[in-house]
Coordinates of C-alpha atoms in Angstrom, one line a residue:
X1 CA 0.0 0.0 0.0
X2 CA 1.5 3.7 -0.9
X3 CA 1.5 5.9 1.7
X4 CA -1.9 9.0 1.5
X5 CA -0.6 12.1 -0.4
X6 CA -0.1 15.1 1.8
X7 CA -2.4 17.3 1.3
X8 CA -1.9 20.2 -1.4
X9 CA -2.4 23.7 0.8
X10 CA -4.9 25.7 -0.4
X11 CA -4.5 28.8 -2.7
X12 CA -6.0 31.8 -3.3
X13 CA -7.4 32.9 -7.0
X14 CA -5.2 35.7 -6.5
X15 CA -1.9 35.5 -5.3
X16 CA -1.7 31.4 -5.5
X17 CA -0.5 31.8 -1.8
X18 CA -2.5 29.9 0.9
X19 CA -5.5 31.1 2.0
X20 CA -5.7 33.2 4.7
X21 CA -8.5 32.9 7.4
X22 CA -11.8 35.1 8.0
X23 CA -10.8 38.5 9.5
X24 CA -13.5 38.5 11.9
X25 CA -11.9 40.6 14.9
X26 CA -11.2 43.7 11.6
X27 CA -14.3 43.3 10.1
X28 CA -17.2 42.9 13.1
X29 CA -16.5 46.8 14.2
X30 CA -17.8 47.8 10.9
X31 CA -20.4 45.2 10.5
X32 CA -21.6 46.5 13.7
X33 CA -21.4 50.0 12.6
X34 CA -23.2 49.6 9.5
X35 CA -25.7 47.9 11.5
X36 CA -26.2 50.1 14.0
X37 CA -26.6 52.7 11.5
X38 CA -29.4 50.9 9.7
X39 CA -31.3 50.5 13.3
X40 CA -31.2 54.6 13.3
X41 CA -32.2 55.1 9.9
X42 CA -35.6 52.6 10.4
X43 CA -35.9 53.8 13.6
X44 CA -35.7 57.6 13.5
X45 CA -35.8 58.7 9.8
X46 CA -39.1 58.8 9.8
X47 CA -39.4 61.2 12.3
X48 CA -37.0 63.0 9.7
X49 CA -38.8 63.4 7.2
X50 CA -41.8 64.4 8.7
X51 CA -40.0 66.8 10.6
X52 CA -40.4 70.0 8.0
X53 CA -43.9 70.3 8.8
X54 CA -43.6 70.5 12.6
X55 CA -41.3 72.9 12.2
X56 CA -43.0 74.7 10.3
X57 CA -46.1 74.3 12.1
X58 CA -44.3 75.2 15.3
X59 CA -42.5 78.7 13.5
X60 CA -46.1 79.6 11.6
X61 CA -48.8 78.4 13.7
X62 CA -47.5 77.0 17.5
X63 CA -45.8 80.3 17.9
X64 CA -48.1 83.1 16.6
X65 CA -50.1 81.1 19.3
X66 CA -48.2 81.1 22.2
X67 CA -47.2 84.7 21.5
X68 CA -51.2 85.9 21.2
X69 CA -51.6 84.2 24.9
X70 CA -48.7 86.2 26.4
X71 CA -49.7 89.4 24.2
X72 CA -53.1 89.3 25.9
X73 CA -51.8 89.3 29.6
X74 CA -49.9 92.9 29.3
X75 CA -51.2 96.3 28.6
X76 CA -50.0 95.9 24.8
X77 CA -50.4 99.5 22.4
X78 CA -50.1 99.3 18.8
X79 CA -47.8 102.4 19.2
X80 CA -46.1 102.3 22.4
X81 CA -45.9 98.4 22.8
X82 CA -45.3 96.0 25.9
X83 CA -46.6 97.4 28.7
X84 CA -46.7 96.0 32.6
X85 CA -48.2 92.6 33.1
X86 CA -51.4 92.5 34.2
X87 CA -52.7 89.0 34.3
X88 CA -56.8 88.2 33.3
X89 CA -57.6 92.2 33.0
X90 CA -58.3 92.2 29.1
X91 CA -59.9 89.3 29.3
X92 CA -62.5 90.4 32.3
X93 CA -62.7 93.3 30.3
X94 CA -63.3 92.0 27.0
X95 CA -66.4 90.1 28.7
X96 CA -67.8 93.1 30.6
X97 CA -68.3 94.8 27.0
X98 CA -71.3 94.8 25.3
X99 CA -69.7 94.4 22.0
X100 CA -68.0 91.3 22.6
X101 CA -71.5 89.6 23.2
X102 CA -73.1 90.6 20.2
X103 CA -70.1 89.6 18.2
X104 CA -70.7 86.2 19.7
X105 CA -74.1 86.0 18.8
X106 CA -73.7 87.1 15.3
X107 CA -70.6 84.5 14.7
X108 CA -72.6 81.8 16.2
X109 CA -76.1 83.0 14.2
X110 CA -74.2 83.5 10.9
X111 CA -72.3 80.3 11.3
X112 CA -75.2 78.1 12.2
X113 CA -77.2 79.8 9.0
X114 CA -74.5 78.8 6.8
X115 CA -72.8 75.8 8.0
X116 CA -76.2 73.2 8.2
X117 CA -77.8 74.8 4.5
X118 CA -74.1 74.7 3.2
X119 CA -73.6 70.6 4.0
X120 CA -76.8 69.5 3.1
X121 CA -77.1 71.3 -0.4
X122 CA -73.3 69.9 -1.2
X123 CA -74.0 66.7 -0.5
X124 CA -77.1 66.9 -2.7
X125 CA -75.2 68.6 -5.5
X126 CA -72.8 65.8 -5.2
X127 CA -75.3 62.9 -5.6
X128 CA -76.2 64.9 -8.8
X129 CA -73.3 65.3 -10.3
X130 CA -72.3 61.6 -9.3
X131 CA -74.9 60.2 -12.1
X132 CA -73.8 59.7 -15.5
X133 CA -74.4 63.0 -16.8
X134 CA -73.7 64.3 -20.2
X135 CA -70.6 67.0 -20.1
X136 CA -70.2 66.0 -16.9
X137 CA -66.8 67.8 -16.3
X138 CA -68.3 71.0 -17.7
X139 CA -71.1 70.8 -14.5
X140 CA -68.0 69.3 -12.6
X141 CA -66.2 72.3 -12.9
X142 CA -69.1 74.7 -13.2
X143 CA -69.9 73.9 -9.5
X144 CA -66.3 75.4 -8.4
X145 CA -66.8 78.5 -10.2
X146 CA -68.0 80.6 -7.4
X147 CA -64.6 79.5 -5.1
X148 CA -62.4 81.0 -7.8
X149 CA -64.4 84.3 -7.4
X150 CA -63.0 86.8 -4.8
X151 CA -64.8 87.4 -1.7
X152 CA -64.6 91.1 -2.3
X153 CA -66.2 90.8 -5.6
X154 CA -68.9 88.2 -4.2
X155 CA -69.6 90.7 -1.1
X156 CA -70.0 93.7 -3.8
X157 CA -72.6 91.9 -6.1
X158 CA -74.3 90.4 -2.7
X159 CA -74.5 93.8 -0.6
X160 CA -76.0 95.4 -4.3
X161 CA -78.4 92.4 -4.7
X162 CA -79.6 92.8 -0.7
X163 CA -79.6 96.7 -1.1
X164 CA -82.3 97.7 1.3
X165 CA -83.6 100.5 -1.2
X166 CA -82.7 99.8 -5.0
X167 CA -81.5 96.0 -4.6
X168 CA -82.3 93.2 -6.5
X169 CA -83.8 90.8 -3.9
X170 CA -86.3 93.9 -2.3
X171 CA -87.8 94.9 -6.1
X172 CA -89.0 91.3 -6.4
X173 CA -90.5 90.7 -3.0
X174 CA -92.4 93.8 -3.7
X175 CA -93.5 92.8 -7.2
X176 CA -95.0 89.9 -5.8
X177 CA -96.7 91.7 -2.5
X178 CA -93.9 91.3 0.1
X179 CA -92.8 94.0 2.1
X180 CA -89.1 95.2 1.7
X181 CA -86.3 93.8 4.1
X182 CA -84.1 95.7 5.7
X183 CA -81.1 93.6 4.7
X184 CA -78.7 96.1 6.6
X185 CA -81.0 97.5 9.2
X186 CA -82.3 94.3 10.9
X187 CA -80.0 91.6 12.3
X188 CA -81.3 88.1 11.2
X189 CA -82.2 89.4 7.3
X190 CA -78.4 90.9 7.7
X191 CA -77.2 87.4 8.5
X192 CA -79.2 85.7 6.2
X193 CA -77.5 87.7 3.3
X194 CA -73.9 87.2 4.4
X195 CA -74.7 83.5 4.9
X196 CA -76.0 83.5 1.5
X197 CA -72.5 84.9 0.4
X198 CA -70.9 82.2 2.5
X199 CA -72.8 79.5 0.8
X200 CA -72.5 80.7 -2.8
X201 CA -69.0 80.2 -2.5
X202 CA -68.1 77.2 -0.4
X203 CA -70.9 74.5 -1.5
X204 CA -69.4 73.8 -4.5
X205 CA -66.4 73.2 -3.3
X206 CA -68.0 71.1 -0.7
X207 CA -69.8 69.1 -3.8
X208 CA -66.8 68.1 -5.1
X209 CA -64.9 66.9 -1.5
X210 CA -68.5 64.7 -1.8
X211 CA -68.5 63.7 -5.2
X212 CA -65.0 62.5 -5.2
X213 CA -65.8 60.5 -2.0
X214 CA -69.2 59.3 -3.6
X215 CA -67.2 57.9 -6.4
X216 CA -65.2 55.5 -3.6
X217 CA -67.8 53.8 -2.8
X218 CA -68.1 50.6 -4.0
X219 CA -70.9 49.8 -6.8
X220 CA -71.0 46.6 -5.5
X221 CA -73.3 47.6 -3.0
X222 CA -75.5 49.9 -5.3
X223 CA -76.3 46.8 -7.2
X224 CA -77.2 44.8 -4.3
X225 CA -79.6 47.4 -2.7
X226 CA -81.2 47.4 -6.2
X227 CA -81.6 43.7 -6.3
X228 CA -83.3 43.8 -3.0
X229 CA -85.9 46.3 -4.0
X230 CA -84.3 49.4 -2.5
X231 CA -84.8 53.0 -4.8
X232 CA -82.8 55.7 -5.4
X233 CA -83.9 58.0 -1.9
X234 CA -83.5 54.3 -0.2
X235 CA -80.1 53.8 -1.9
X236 CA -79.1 57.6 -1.2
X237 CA -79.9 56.8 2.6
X238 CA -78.4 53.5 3.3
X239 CA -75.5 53.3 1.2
X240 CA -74.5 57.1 0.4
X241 CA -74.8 58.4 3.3
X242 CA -73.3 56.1 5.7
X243 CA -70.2 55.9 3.4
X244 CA -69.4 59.2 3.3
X245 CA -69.3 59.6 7.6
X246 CA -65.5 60.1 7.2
X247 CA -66.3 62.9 4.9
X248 CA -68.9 64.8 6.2
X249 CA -66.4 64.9 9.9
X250 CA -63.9 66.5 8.0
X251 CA -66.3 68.9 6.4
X252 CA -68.2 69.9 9.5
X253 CA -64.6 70.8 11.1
X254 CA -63.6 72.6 8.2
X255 CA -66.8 74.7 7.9
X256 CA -66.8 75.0 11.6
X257 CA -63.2 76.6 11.5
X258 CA -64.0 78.4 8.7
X259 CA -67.2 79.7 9.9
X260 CA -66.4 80.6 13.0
X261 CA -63.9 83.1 11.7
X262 CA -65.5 84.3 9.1
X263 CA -64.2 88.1 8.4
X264 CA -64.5 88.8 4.4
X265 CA -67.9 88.6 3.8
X266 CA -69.3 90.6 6.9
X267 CA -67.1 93.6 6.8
X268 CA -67.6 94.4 2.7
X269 CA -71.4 94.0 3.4
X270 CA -71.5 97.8 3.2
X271 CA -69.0 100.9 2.6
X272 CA -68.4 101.4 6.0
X273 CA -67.4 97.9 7.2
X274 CA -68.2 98.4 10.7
X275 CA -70.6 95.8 11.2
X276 CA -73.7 97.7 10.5
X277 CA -74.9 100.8 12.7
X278 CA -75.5 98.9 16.0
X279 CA -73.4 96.4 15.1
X280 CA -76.2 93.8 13.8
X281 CA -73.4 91.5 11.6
X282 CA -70.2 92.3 13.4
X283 CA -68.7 89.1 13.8
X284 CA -66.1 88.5 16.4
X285 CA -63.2 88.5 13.9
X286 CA -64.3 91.9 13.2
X287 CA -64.3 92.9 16.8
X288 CA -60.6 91.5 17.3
X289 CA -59.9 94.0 14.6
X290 CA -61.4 97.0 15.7
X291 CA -59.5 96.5 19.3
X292 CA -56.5 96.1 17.5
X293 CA -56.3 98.8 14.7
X294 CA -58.7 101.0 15.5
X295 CA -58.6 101.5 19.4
X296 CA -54.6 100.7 19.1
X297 CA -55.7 98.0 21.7
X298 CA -53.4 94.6 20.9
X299 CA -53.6 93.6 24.8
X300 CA -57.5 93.4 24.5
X301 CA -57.5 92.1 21.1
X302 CA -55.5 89.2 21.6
X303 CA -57.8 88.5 24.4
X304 CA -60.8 88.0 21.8
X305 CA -58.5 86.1 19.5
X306 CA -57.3 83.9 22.7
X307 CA -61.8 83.5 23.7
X308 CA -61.9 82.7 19.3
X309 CA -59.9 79.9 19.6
X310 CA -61.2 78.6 23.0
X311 CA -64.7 78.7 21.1
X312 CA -63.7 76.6 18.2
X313 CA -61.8 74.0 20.5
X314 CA -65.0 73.7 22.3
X315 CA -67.2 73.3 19.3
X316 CA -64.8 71.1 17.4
X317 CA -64.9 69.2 20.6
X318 CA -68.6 68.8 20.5
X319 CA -68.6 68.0 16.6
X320 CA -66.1 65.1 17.3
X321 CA -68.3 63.6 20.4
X322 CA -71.5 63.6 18.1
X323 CA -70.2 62.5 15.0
X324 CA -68.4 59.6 17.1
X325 CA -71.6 58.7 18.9
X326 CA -73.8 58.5 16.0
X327 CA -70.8 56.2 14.2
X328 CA -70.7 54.2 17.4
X329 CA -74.6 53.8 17.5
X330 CA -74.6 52.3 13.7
X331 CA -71.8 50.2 14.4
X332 CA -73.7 48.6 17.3
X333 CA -76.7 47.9 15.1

């Protein structure tokens, strides 16, 4: 028997030397770099990217809003500036006025007038344009017309059509026996007209938030509701409607926001843009802005602007709890 041959050593591809073993104690510092690295980048780059809009929210919005609340606890002038602290005084003061009630009332009044008629009529208008109609981008776009138009040149045609003497609105009431309004002497026909102006230019833009949801839901279940007998009002009720919760949430907080600070519309209703003599439409953006350039008083008016946004935290707040309870009530059945 011949003896085994010894074994050749091993070479490399390379050099034809032998073959050298795995550098494991060079090369795990790095692999545990790289790894460590890749943990931070799934863990916080997220955070990263989202980061722009925080900080711009925080520079634009979190700030002005923070600075409003410490503006309204110091005698603040437009012209001479800070002043001394002095705590809750604009703010007791701002709710001894007179003023400050009535611009409450007519935010709240004009809101509710335009808000409810303003949802319902879009989402009516959406259900409209969601059939097969002929030129159906033509009515698509048609709808969003009144959104391009500028809410000075809507609140000049509307204060002419609601003129209390020579306006458009009065001549036929009293060619068909009605009595003429005062649009700008009495409160509620006053807030009637500027929620009119608030409606012309918001449903349609509110149609087509509901159309485009409309058009998500699944016909699938169209088809089904037709096979069990249902109509079209039937249809509109228990599959429309219910699929579009989502949507009509955000709307109702949008319009709420909106609504609530409402400015445009109220203050070109006449030449004077005071709010009417007694101040029947002054809403309570209007009010801030009186304090502030008008009476030079920024203390005060930061106080209104401070009681603003408390107000439409606390209605937003309500909005969500309904909305939330009537979702939770369906889901149940």
């Amino acid at each position: 028997m011949s003896a085994p041959a010894a074994e050749a050593p091993v070479t490399t591809a390379r050099s034809g030397g032998p073959a050298q073993g795995p550098r494991t104690g060079r090369r795990k510092p790095k692999s545990s770099f790289r790894r460590r690295v890749s943990t931070w980048d799934r863990r916080y780059s997220p955070y990263l990217y989202i980061s722009p809009f925080f900080i711009l929210f925080a520079v634009v919005g979190l700030f002005p809003l923070v600075y409003t609340a410490w503006v309204a606890t110091h005698d603040w002038d437009l012209i001479m500036g800070q002043g001394e602290f002095i705590g809750a005084e604009n703010f007791l003061h701002v709710l001894g006025e007179r003023a400050f009630w009535v611009s409450l009332r007519n935010t709240l009044s004009i809101f509710v007038l335009s808000s409810a008629p303003q949802v319902v009529a879009a989402i009516l208008i959406a259900y409209l344009l969601d059939y097969n109609l002929r030129a159906k981008t033509f009515w698509r776009m048609g709808v969003l017309v009144p959104y391009v138009v500028t809410p000075v040149a809507v609140a000049l045609i509307f204060s002419n059509l609601f003129g209390d003497r020579f306006g458009l609105v009065n001549s036929v009431l009293e060619t068909i026996g009605i009595d003429a309004i005062g649009w700008h002497s009495d409160t509620l026909p006053s807030h009637l007209a500027i929620a009119t102006m608030v409606n012309f230019r918001w449903i349609g833009y509110n149609a087509l938030i509901f159309l485009a949801a409309m058009q998500a839901v699944p016909r699938d279940l169209y088809e089904a509701a037709e096979i069990d007998g249902a109509g079209k009002v039937r249809q509109f009720i228990s599959v429309t409607i219910p699929n579009l919760r989502p949507t009509i949430i955000f709307v109702i907080i949008t319009s709420t926001i909106g609504g609530l600070q409402i400015f445009d519309e109220p203050r070109m209703f006449d030449q004077y843009g005071r709010g009417g003599t007694d101040g029947q439409w002054q809403t309570m953006t209007m009010y801030l802005y009186e304090l502030g350039w008008t009476r030079s008083d920024f203390g005060q008016a930061s106080a209104v602007a401070v009681l603003l946004f408390l107000l439409i935290v606390a209605i937003g707040l309500v909005n969500f709890i309904i909305t939330r309870r009537i979702s939770s009530s369906e889901v149940k059945r």
